[in-house]
Coordinates of C-alpha atoms in Angstrom, one line a residue:
X1 CA -26.2 9.1 -23.3
X2 CA -27.2 11.0 -20.2
X3 CA -25.7 11.8 -17.0
X4 CA -27.8 10.4 -14.0
X5 CA -27.0 9.6 -10.3
X6 CA -25.7 6.7 -8.8
X7 CA -29.0 5.2 -7.4
X8 CA -30.6 4.9 -10.9
X9 CA -29.8 1.9 -13.1
X10 CA -26.9 3.6 -14.8
X11 CA -25.0 1.4 -17.7
X12 CA -21.7 2.9 -17.6
X13 CA -19.7 4.4 -14.2
X14 CA -17.0 6.9 -15.5
X15 CA -14.6 7.9 -12.6
X16 CA -11.0 9.4 -12.3
X17 CA -10.6 7.3 -9.3
X18 CA -9.3 3.8 -8.7
X19 CA -12.4 1.4 -8.5
X20 CA -12.9 -0.1 -4.9
X21 CA -13.8 -3.8 -4.6
X22 CA -17.3 -2.7 -3.0
X23 CA -18.2 -0.6 -6.1
X24 CA -17.1 -3.8 -8.1
X25 CA -19.1 -6.4 -6.3
X26 CA -22.2 -4.2 -6.3
X27 CA -22.3 -3.8 -10.0
X28 CA -25.1 -5.3 -12.3
X29 CA -24.5 -7.7 -15.3
X30 CA -25.3 -5.0 -17.6
X31 CA -23.0 -2.3 -16.4
X32 CA -19.5 -0.9 -17.2
X33 CA -16.9 0.8 -15.1
X34 CA -13.8 2.5 -16.9
X35 CA -11.3 0.8 -14.7
X36 CA -9.9 -2.7 -14.0
X37 CA -9.4 -3.6 -10.3
X38 CA -5.8 -3.9 -9.9
X39 CA -4.9 -1.5 -12.8
X40 CA -2.8 0.5 -9.8
X41 CA 0.0 -2.4 -10.6
X42 CA 1.0 -0.4 -13.5
X43 CA -0.3 2.9 -12.7
X44 CA 1.0 4.0 -9.4
X45 CA 4.8 5.0 -9.9
X46 CA 6.2 2.6 -7.0
X47 CA 4.4 -0.3 -8.0
X48 CA 4.9 0.1 -11.6
X49 CA 8.7 0.3 -10.5
X50 CA 8.5 -3.0 -8.6
X51 CA 6.7 -4.7 -11.1
X52 CA 9.3 -3.9 -14.2
X53 CA 12.2 -4.8 -11.8
X54 CA 10.8 -8.1 -10.9
X55 CA 10.1 -8.8 -14.7
X56 CA 13.8 -7.2 -15.7
X57 CA 14.9 -10.2 -13.1
X58 CA 13.1 -12.8 -14.9
X59 CA 13.7 -11.7 -18.3
X60 CA 16.6 -9.1 -18.6
X61 CA 17.0 -8.4 -22.3
X62 CA 13.3 -8.0 -22.5
X63 CA 12.3 -5.5 -19.9
X64 CA 15.5 -3.2 -20.1
X65 CA 12.8 -0.4 -21.5
X66 CA 12.6 1.8 -18.5
X67 CA 15.4 4.0 -16.8
X68 CA 17.1 2.3 -13.6
X69 CA 14.3 3.0 -10.8
X70 CA 14.3 2.9 -6.9
X71 CA 11.3 3.1 -4.3
X72 CA 12.4 5.2 -1.5
X73 CA 13.0 4.6 1.5
X74 CA 13.1 0.8 0.9
X75 CA 15.7 0.9 -1.6
X76 CA 17.7 4.2 -0.5
X77 CA 20.9 2.2 0.2
X78 CA 20.9 0.7 -3.2
X79 CA 20.7 4.0 -5.0
X80 CA 23.6 5.4 -2.7
X81 CA 25.9 2.7 -3.7
X82 CA 24.9 2.9 -7.2
X83 CA 25.7 7.1 -7.1
X84 CA 28.9 6.4 -5.5
X85 CA 30.2 4.2 -8.2
X86 CA 28.5 6.3 -11.0
X87 CA 29.2 10.2 -10.0
X88 CA 28.5 11.8 -13.2
X89 CA 24.7 10.7 -13.4
X90 CA 21.5 13.1 -12.8
X91 CA 18.5 11.5 -10.9
X92 CA 15.2 12.8 -11.2
X93 CA 12.8 12.4 -8.0
X94 CA 9.2 12.1 -8.0
X95 CA 6.3 11.6 -5.9
X96 CA 5.2 7.8 -5.5
X97 CA 1.4 8.8 -6.4
X98 CA 1.6 12.2 -7.7
X99 CA 0.9 13.7 -10.8
X100 CA 0.9 16.8 -13.4
X101 CA 4.6 17.2 -12.8
X102 CA 3.8 18.3 -9.2
X103 CA 7.0 17.5 -6.7
X104 CA 9.3 16.5 -9.2
X105 CA 12.9 17.7 -9.2
X106 CA 16.5 17.1 -10.5
X107 CA 19.4 16.3 -8.3
X108 CA 22.9 15.1 -8.5
X109 CA 23.4 14.3 -5.1
X110 CA 21.1 11.6 -3.5
X111 CA 22.6 12.4 -0.1
X112 CA 20.3 15.3 0.0
X113 CA 17.1 13.4 0.2
X114 CA 15.6 12.6 3.5
X115 CA 16.0 8.7 3.6
X116 CA 12.4 8.5 5.6
X117 CA 10.5 10.3 2.2
X118 CA 8.1 7.9 0.1
X119 CA 9.6 9.0 -3.4
X120 CA 10.6 7.5 -6.6
X121 CA 14.3 7.9 -7.8
X122 CA 15.2 7.3 -11.7
X123 CA 18.1 8.1 -13.5
X124 CA 17.8 11.1 -15.7
X125 CA 18.1 10.4 -19.3
X126 CA 20.4 13.4 -20.0
X127 CA 20.7 12.8 -23.7
X128 CA 17.1 12.9 -25.0
X129 CA 16.3 13.2 -28.7
X130 CA 15.7 17.1 -29.7
X131 CA 13.5 18.7 -32.2
X132 CA 14.5 22.2 -32.8
X133 CA 16.5 22.0 -29.8
X134 CA 13.8 21.1 -27.4
X135 CA 13.1 18.2 -25.4
X136 CA 9.9 16.3 -25.8
X137 CA 7.9 13.0 -24.9
X138 CA 5.0 11.1 -26.6
X139 CA 1.6 10.7 -24.8
X140 CA 0.1 7.6 -26.7
X141 CA -3.4 6.6 -25.9
X142 CA -4.0 2.8 -25.2
X143 CA -7.6 1.1 -24.8
X144 CA -8.0 -2.3 -23.2
X145 CA -11.4 -3.7 -23.7
X146 CA -10.6 -7.2 -22.0
X147 CA -8.1 -8.7 -19.8
X148 CA -9.1 -12.4 -20.2
X149 CA -8.7 -12.9 -23.0
X150 CA -6.5 -9.8 -22.9
X151 CA -7.3 -7.5 -26.1
X152 CA -5.1 -4.2 -26.5
X153 CA -5.8 -1.2 -28.8
X154 CA -3.2 2.0 -29.3
X155 CA -4.9 5.1 -31.1
X156 CA -3.2 6.2 -33.9
X157 CA -3.1 9.8 -33.1
X158 CA -1.3 11.2 -29.9
X159 CA 0.2 14.2 -28.5
X160 CA 3.9 15.3 -28.7
X161 CA 4.4 17.6 -25.7
X162 CA 7.5 19.8 -25.7
X163 CA 9.4 21.7 -23.1
X164 CA 9.7 25.4 -23.4
X165 CA 13.3 26.6 -23.1
X166 CA 15.9 24.8 -25.2
X167 CA 17.5 22.0 -23.5
X168 CA 21.1 21.5 -22.0
X169 CA 22.6 18.9 -20.1
X170 CA 21.9 19.0 -16.3
X171 CA 24.6 20.9 -14.3
X172 CA 24.5 22.6 -11.1
X173 CA 23.0 25.4 -12.2
X174 CA 20.2 24.8 -14.4
X175 CA 18.5 21.2 -12.7
X176 CA 16.0 23.6 -11.0
X177 CA 14.7 24.9 -14.6
X178 CA 11.6 22.6 -15.1
X179 CA 10.9 24.6 -18.2
X180 CA 14.0 23.0 -19.8
X181 CA 13.7 19.3 -18.0
X182 CA 10.0 18.7 -17.5
X183 CA 7.8 17.9 -20.7
X184 CA 4.7 18.1 -18.6
X185 CA 1.6 20.4 -20.1
X186 CA 0.6 21.4 -16.4
X187 CA 3.9 22.7 -15.9
X188 CA 5.0 24.1 -19.2
X189 CA 1.6 26.1 -19.6
X190 CA 2.8 28.4 -17.3
X191 CA 5.8 29.5 -18.7
X192 CA 5.9 32.5 -21.1
X193 CA 7.7 30.7 -23.9
X194 CA 4.6 28.3 -24.4
X195 CA 3.4 28.3 -27.7
X196 CA 0.1 27.4 -29.3
X197 CA 0.5 26.4 -32.7
X198 CA 0.0 22.9 -34.3
X199 CA 3.1 23.3 -36.7
X200 CA 6.0 24.7 -34.2
X201 CA 4.0 24.9 -31.0
X202 CA 4.7 23.5 -27.4
X203 CA 2.1 20.6 -28.0
X204 CA 1.8 19.0 -31.5
X205 CA -0.4 15.9 -33.1
X206 CA 1.6 13.0 -33.8
X207 CA -0.7 11.3 -36.4
X208 CA 0.4 8.2 -37.9
X209 CA -2.5 7.8 -40.9
X210 CA -1.5 11.6 -41.9
X211 CA 1.7 13.5 -42.1
X212 CA 2.1 15.3 -38.9
X213 CA 5.0 17.7 -38.3
X214 CA 6.6 15.2 -36.0
X215 CA 6.6 12.7 -39.0
X216 CA 8.1 15.1 -41.4
X217 CA 10.7 15.7 -38.9
X218 CA 11.4 12.1 -38.5
X219 CA 11.4 11.2 -42.2
X220 CA 13.4 14.1 -43.2
X221 CA 16.2 13.0 -40.7
X222 CA 15.9 9.5 -42.7
X223 CA 14.4 7.6 -39.4
X224 CA 12.4 4.3 -39.8
X225 CA 9.2 5.3 -38.5
X226 CA 7.2 1.7 -38.9
X227 CA 10.3 0.3 -36.7
X228 CA 10.0 3.0 -34.2
X229 CA 6.2 2.4 -33.5
X230 CA 7.1 -1.3 -33.6
X231 CA 9.0 -0.8 -30.6
X232 CA 6.5 1.5 -28.7
X233 CA 3.9 -1.3 -29.3
X234 CA 6.1 -3.8 -27.6
X235 CA 6.7 -1.6 -24.5
X236 CA 2.8 -1.2 -24.2
X237 CA 2.3 -5.0 -24.5
X238 CA 5.0 -5.8 -22.3
X239 CA 4.1 -3.2 -19.4
X240 CA 0.5 -4.5 -19.4
X241 CA 1.8 -8.0 -19.3
X242 CA 3.6 -7.4 -16.1
X243 CA 0.3 -7.0 -14.5
X244 CA -1.9 -9.5 -16.1
X245 CA -1.8 -12.0 -13.5
X246 CA -3.3 -9.7 -11.0
X247 CA -5.6 -8.4 -13.4
X248 CA -7.1 -11.5 -14.5
X249 CA -7.6 -12.5 -11.1
X250 CA -9.0 -9.6 -9.8
X251 CA -11.5 -9.4 -12.7
X252 CA -12.7 -13.2 -11.9
X253 CA -13.1 -12.6 -8.4
X254 CA -15.1 -9.2 -8.7
X255 CA -17.3 -10.2 -11.9
X256 CA -17.9 -13.8 -11.9
X257 CA -21.6 -13.4 -13.0
X258 CA -20.6 -10.9 -15.9
X259 CA -21.5 -13.4 -19.0
X260 CA -23.3 -10.9 -21.4
X261 CA -20.7 -7.9 -21.6
X262 CA -17.1 -7.0 -19.9
X263 CA -17.3 -5.4 -16.9
X264 CA -14.6 -3.2 -17.5
X265 CA -12.5 -1.1 -19.8
X266 CA -9.5 0.9 -19.5
X267 CA -8.1 4.1 -21.2
X268 CA -4.6 4.4 -20.6
X269 CA -2.1 7.3 -21.2
X270 CA 1.6 6.1 -21.9
X271 CA 4.3 8.6 -21.7
X272 CA 7.1 7.7 -24.1
X273 CA 10.8 9.6 -24.3
X274 CA 12.7 8.9 -27.1
X275 CA 16.9 9.1 -26.5
X276 CA 19.6 10.6 -28.8
X277 CA 19.4 7.1 -30.3
X278 CA 15.8 7.2 -30.8
X279 CA 15.4 4.3 -28.4
X280 CA 12.3 4.7 -26.4
X281 CA 12.0 4.6 -22.7
X282 CA 8.9 4.2 -20.6
X283 CA 8.3 6.9 -18.0
X284 CA 5.1 6.4 -16.3
X285 CA 1.4 5.0 -17.1
X286 CA -1.7 7.3 -16.4
X287 CA -4.9 5.5 -15.3
X288 CA -7.0 8.8 -16.0
X289 CA -5.3 10.8 -18.7
X290 CA -6.6 14.4 -19.1
X291 CA -9.4 15.1 -21.4
X292 CA -9.3 18.8 -21.0
X293 CA -9.5 20.5 -24.4
X294 CA -7.8 23.8 -23.6
X295 CA -6.5 24.0 -27.0
X296 CA -8.0 23.0 -30.6
X297 CA -5.5 20.5 -31.2
X298 CA -6.7 18.9 -27.5
X299 CA -10.1 19.0 -28.9
X300 CA -9.3 17.3 -32.2
X301 CA -7.7 14.5 -30.4
X302 CA -9.4 14.1 -27.5
X303 CA -12.9 14.1 -29.1
X304 CA -12.1 11.6 -31.6
X305 CA -10.5 9.6 -29.0
X306 CA -13.4 9.4 -26.8
X307 CA -16.0 8.9 -30.0
X308 CA -13.9 5.9 -31.1
X309 CA -13.9 4.4 -27.8
X310 CA -17.5 4.6 -27.1
X311 CA -18.2 3.3 -30.5
X312 CA -15.9 0.0 -29.5
X313 CA -17.6 -0.6 -26.0
X314 CA -21.1 -1.4 -27.9
X315 CA -22.8 -0.6 -24.8
X316 CA -26.5 -1.0 -26.4
X317 CA -25.4 -4.8 -27.0
X318 CA -27.3 -5.6 -23.8
X319 CA -31.0 -5.8 -23.1
X320 CA -31.2 -4.1 -19.6
X321 CA -34.8 -5.5 -18.8
X322 CA -33.9 -8.8 -20.2
X323 CA -30.9 -9.2 -18.1
X324 CA -33.2 -7.7 -14.9
X325 CA -35.6 -10.1 -15.4
X326 CA -33.0 -13.1 -15.7
X327 CA -31.5 -11.8 -12.4
X328 CA -34.9 -11.6 -10.7
X329 CA -35.5 -15.5 -11.7
X330 CA -31.9 -16.6 -10.6
X331 CA -32.6 -15.2 -7.0
X332 CA -36.0 -17.0 -7.0
X333 CA -34.4 -20.2 -8.0
X334 CA -31.9 -19.8 -5.1
X335 CA -34.8 -19.6 -2.7
X336 CA -36.7 -22.6 -4.1
X337 CA -33.4 -24.5 -4.1
X338 CA -34.8 -27.1 -1.4
X339 CA -37.9 -27.9 -3.8
X340 CA -35.9 -27.9 -6.9
X341 CA -33.2 -30.4 -5.3
X342 CA -36.3 -33.0 -4.7
X343 CA -36.6 -33.2 -8.6
X344 CA -32.7 -32.8 -9.3
X345 CA -32.5 -36.6 -10.4
X346 CA -35.2 -36.7 -12.8
X347 CA -34.4 -33.1 -14.3
X348 CA -30.5 -33.9 -14.2
X349 CA -30.2 -34.3 -18.0
X350 CA -32.1 -30.9 -18.5
X351 CA -29.9 -29.4 -16.1
X352 CA -26.8 -30.5 -18.0
X353 CA -28.3 -29.1 -21.1
X354 CA -29.0 -25.7 -19.6
X355 CA -25.3 -25.5 -18.4
X356 CA -24.0 -26.3 -21.9
X357 CA -26.3 -23.8 -23.3
X358 CA -25.0 -21.0 -21.0
X359 CA -21.5 -22.1 -22.0
X360 CA -22.4 -22.0 -25.5
X361 CA -24.1 -18.3 -25.2
X362 CA -21.0 -16.9 -23.5
X363 CA -18.8 -18.3 -25.9
X364 CA -21.0 -16.7 -28.6
X365 CA -20.7 -13.4 -26.9
X366 CA -17.1 -13.1 -26.8
X367 CA -16.8 -13.8 -30.3
X368 CA -19.7 -11.5 -31.4
X369 CA -18.1 -8.7 -29.3
X370 CA -14.8 -9.2 -30.6
X371 CA -16.2 -9.2 -34.1
X372 CA -17.8 -5.9 -33.4
X373 CA -14.4 -4.4 -32.2
X374 CA -12.5 -5.1 -35.1
X375 CA -15.6 -3.7 -37.4
X376 CA -15.9 -0.8 -35.5
X377 CA -12.2 0.0 -34.9
X378 CA -12.1 3.5 -36.0
X379 CA -8.8 5.4 -35.4
X380 CA -7.4 2.4 -33.1
X381 CA -5.2 -0.4 -34.3
X382 CA -5.1 -3.7 -32.4
X383 CA -1.7 -4.3 -31.2
X384 CA -2.7 -7.5 -29.2
X385 CA -3.4 -10.3 -30.3
X386 CA -2.0 -9.7 -33.3
X387 CA 0.4 -11.7 -36.0
X388 CA 3.7 -12.9 -34.2
X389 CA 2.3 -12.6 -30.8
X390 CA 3.9 -15.9 -30.0
X391 CA 7.2 -13.9 -28.4
X392 CA 5.1 -12.6 -25.8
X393 CA 3.8 -16.3 -24.6
X394 CA 7.0 -16.6 -22.5
X395 CA 5.5 -13.6 -20.1
X396 CA 2.6 -14.9 -19.2
X397 CA 4.6 -18.1 -17.6
X398 CA 5.5 -15.7 -14.8
X399 CA 3.3 -17.6 -12.2
X400 CA 1.9 -16.4 -9.3
X401 CA 4.5 -17.5 -7.0
X402 CA 6.8 -15.1 -8.7
X403 CA 4.2 -12.4 -7.6
X404 CA 3.5 -13.3 -4.3
X405 CA 7.4 -13.6 -3.4
X406 CA 7.8 -10.3 -4.5
X407 CA 4.9 -9.1 -2.6
X408 CA 6.8 -10.9 0.3
X409 CA 10.0 -9.0 -0.4
X410 CA 8.3 -5.7 -0.7
X411 CA 6.7 -6.2 2.9
X412 CA 10.4 -7.2 4.1
X413 CA 11.6 -3.8 2.4
X414 CA 8.6 -2.0 4.3
X415 CA 9.9 -3.1 7.6
X416 CA 13.3 -2.3 6.8
X417 CA 12.5 1.1 6.0
X418 CA 10.4 1.7 9.1
X419 CA 13.3 0.4 11.4
X420 CA 15.5 2.9 9.1
X421 CA 13.4 5.7 9.6
X422 CA 13.2 5.0 13.2
X423 CA 16.9 5.1 13.8
X424 CA 17.0 8.6 11.9
X425 CA 14.6 10.3 14.0
X426 CA 16.5 9.1 17.0
X427 CA 19.6 10.6 15.6
X428 CA 17.5 13.8 15.0
X429 CA 16.2 13.9 18.6
X430 CA 19.8 13.6 19.6
X431 CA 21.1 16.1 17.7
X432 CA 18.4 18.5 18.8
X433 CA 19.3 17.7 22.7
X434 CA 22.7 18.4 22.0
X435 CA 22.1 22.0 20.5
X436 CA 19.6 22.9 23.2
X437 CA 21.8 21.7 26.1
X438 CA 24.8 23.4 24.4
X439 CA 27.3 20.2 25.3
X440 CA 28.6 18.0 23.0
X441 CA 29.2 14.7 24.6
X442 CA 30.4 11.5 23.1
X443 CA 28.1 8.5 23.7
X444 CA 29.8 5.2 24.8
X445 CA 28.3 2.0 24.5
X446 CA 26.2 0.6 27.4
X447 CA 28.2 -2.0 29.3
X448 CA 26.7 -5.5 29.4
X449 CA 28.1 -6.5 32.7
X450 CA 27.3 -4.3 35.9
X451 CA 30.7 -5.4 37.2
X452 CA 32.3 -3.0 34.6
X453 CA 32.9 0.1 36.8
X454 CA 34.1 3.4 35.5
X455 CA 37.7 5.0 36.7
X456 CA 36.5 8.5 36.2
X457 CA 33.6 10.1 37.8
X458 CA 33.3 12.7 34.8
X459 CA 33.2 9.7 32.4
X460 CA 30.6 8.0 34.8
X461 CA 28.4 11.2 34.8
X462 CA 28.5 11.4 31.0
X463 CA 27.8 7.6 30.7
X464 CA 24.8 8.1 32.9
X465 CA 23.2 10.5 30.7
X466 CA 23.7 8.4 27.5
X467 CA 22.5 5.5 29.5
X468 CA 19.3 7.2 30.6
X469 CA 18.7 8.3 26.8
X470 CA 18.8 4.7 25.7
X471 CA 16.9 3.5 28.8
X472 CA 13.8 5.1 27.5
X473 CA 14.2 3.2 24.3
X474 CA 15.5 -0.1 25.7
X475 CA 14.4 -1.1 29.1
X476 CA 17.4 -2.7 30.9
X477 CA 16.9 -5.3 33.8
X478 CA 19.8 -5.5 36.3
X479 CA 21.4 -8.9 36.4
X480 CA 22.6 -10.7 39.7
X481 CA 26.2 -10.2 40.9
X482 CA 26.7 -13.8 40.1
X483 CA 26.3 -13.7 36.6
X484 CA 27.8 -17.0 35.7
X485 CA 25.0 -18.9 37.0
X486 CA 22.2 -19.2 35.0
X487 CA 18.9 -18.1 36.3
X488 CA 15.5 -20.7 36.2
X489 CA 12.2 -19.6 37.4
X490 CA 11.7 -23.1 38.8
X491 CA 14.4 -22.5 41.4
X492 CA 13.1 -20.5 44.7
X493 CA 14.9 -17.6 45.6
X494 CA 16.5 -16.8 48.8
X495 CA 13.9 -14.9 51.2
X496 CA 15.2 -11.9 52.5
X497 CA 14.7 -11.2 56.3
X498 CA 13.8 -7.6 56.1
X499 CA 11.3 -8.1 53.2
X500 CA 9.5 -10.7 55.2
X501 CA 9.3 -8.4 58.3
X502 CA 7.8 -5.9 55.9
X503 CA 5.3 -8.1 54.5
X504 CA 4.2 -9.5 57.6
X505 CA 3.6 -6.0 59.1
X506 CA 1.6 -4.9 56.1
X507 CA -0.5 -8.0 56.4
X508 CA -1.2 -7.1 60.2
X509 CA -1.9 -3.7 59.4
X510 CA -4.4 -4.7 56.6
X511 CA -5.9 -7.2 59.2
X512 CA -6.3 -4.3 61.6
X513 CA -7.8 -2.0 59.2
X514 CA -10.7 -4.8 57.9
X515 CA -11.4 -5.6 61.4
X516 CA -11.6 -1.6 62.6
X517 CA -13.9 -0.5 59.9
X518 CA -16.2 -3.6 60.0
X519 CA -15.9 -4.7 56.5
X520 CA -15.8 -8.4 57.1
X521 CA -19.2 -7.8 58.9
X522 CA -20.7 -5.8 56.1
X523 CA -19.8 -8.2 53.5
X524 CA -21.5 -11.0 55.5
X525 CA -24.7 -9.1 56.0
X526 CA -24.7 -8.2 52.3
X527 CA -24.2 -11.9 51.1
X528 CA -26.7 -13.0 53.9
X529 CA -29.5 -10.8 52.8
X530 CA -28.5 -11.8 49.1
X531 CA -29.0 -15.4 50.0
X532 CA -25.5 -16.3 48.7
X533 CA -24.3 -17.9 51.8
X534 CA -24.3 -21.7 52.3
X535 CA -25.0 -23.6 55.5
X536 CA -21.3 -24.2 56.0
X537 CA -20.7 -20.7 55.7
X538 CA -22.8 -19.7 58.4
X539 CA -21.2 -22.1 60.6
X540 CA -17.9 -20.9 59.8
X541 CA -18.3 -17.3 59.6
X542 CA -21.3 -16.7 61.9
X543 CA -19.4 -14.5 64.5
X544 CA -19.4 -11.8 61.7
X545 CA -23.3 -11.7 61.7
X546 CA -23.3 -11.4 65.7
X547 CA -20.5 -8.6 65.4
X548 CA -23.0 -7.0 62.9
X549 CA -25.8 -7.3 64.8
X550 CA -24.1 -5.9 68.1
X551 CA -22.9 -2.7 66.0
X552 CA -26.5 -2.0 65.0
X553 CA -27.8 -2.0 68.6
X554 CA -24.8 0.0 69.5
X555 CA -23.9 -2.3 72.5
X556 CA -20.6 -1.4 73.9
X557 CA -18.8 -0.3 70.9
X558 CA -15.7 1.0 72.5
X559 CA -15.5 -2.8 73.9
X560 CA -16.0 -4.5 70.5
X561 CA -13.6 -1.7 68.9
X562 CA -10.9 -2.2 71.8
X563 CA -11.3 -5.9 71.5
X564 CA -10.8 -6.0 67.6
X565 CA -7.6 -4.1 68.1
X566 CA -6.3 -6.1 70.9
X567 CA -7.2 -9.1 68.7
X568 CA -5.5 -7.9 65.8
X569 CA -2.2 -6.7 67.6
X570 CA -2.2 -10.0 69.9
X571 CA -2.2 -12.3 66.4
X572 CA 0.3 -10.0 64.9
X573 CA 2.7 -10.5 67.9
X574 CA 2.1 -14.3 68.0
X575 CA 2.9 -14.5 64.7
X576 CA 6.1 -12.5 64.8
X577 CA 7.3 -14.2 67.8
X578 CA 6.6 -17.9 65.6
X579 CA 8.3 -16.4 62.5
X580 CA 11.4 -15.3 64.7
X581 CA 11.5 -18.7 66.2
X582 CA 11.3 -20.1 62.8
X583 CA 14.3 -18.1 61.4
X584 CA 16.5 -19.1 64.6
X585 CA 15.6 -22.9 63.8
X586 CA 16.7 -22.7 60.3
X587 CA 20.0 -21.0 60.9

């Protein structure tokens, strides 16, 4: 393998970011990428929590392998209610899309958390299993070579990551000690107590095929290691099955033409924590686990992991030149589709034979690939499909409606969180206004009826302040005095005499301005020059043309101006007298 640019005809695209739909659709049939579209369903902390909570409602006895989790701000109220009942619990707060331990902290009081923040809240496992008095977790590497049909492999080697301070149950004084409560390598490598040693160090191997220090400890303490690994394997399978409908649908949509090779594979890092009863809990799933080799133990584990992964992928199975030639022939056949359709009836049998051959070739490819994986498994072990996997068939029955119903519910939670956030912002602004003004006053509810009168002028002044504050948020429309009567837009309202006078005066003033500045004459002449006037328009509005000619020749300008003014005032006077007579008649 050699590194090339994106413009070249590459075989493998390796990225630490999630694959976009555009990238997936532009891929050729011989190309692979190291992520499945839709894998964020279990690799993002918030989506993992929602999917596992959804599966917990469907299968409560099978999906109880993760700590109780809430997504803030949508589930903030549920978490607060839970904390009031169980006051002794400690909670760990994480960013919804964070990594490497950034932004993680412990708290015993959820009221200290801002309700508008996007965070993940989990019940902290306060009694973990300890080795030499230190808390640790397990990094389990999992390879998915196909999502339809699903094939999952687990690497027999991994890393046990230890905290660097001796563990004590969280209290109000030690919750800020990240070297005691967090096992992330990115956090503990900055501790002065970090030890680099394969036997007693802060990072140790968990080789299953050999006797590692971790397995020695477990067997010395009479712990059934095989049963423990079976439980961890079940957690990995059930977690992936929670996202399998989305993975399958996304893959079929994006890679409908990949018939010679699997377009995607995924190398995941599962973080597992053991409690004091040796019950495994899933903490999170990493879609781009670190492959840095800061120590010799990293180099030993991760280099062999990547070598075995590339061996299983079988990148040389595709004949790139042959596939490129087939794609060109397909394009040529589509362009000549009209010519081919004429002879379709005569070649119908040949077409059906060709389709059957292509289906058989695809099935043969799948069988060959699966046989290749079994023969080149290396240090991996296949956990699905395997003997006794019938117990997982019930989890495939989570139909698409369940997923989409949960999606609709998540949208509703998002809307509720937005409303909650806006209410909190209003309260914060209100408190700031109180501090800046130096006056504290009590806001009273806005009266629904305008007939309610204030008895005290001081209270009225305070009500006006609060009313103007809320007026900017919810505009109020005053109701008529007779509020019992239902208003209808189809009934004419009573004409106010003063408003009618103002309207007539304004109309007369507008008419006076139009005539005095000769605007009508200019419009008439412009339309006449453009040829947009009809014969009946010339007969009806010809007077404006004659007035315009008089203005151009400067004949009696004062007389024209005076006659126009007099005519406007006369029309206004007659109109006003007529309106007064009409009002008297009505009364």
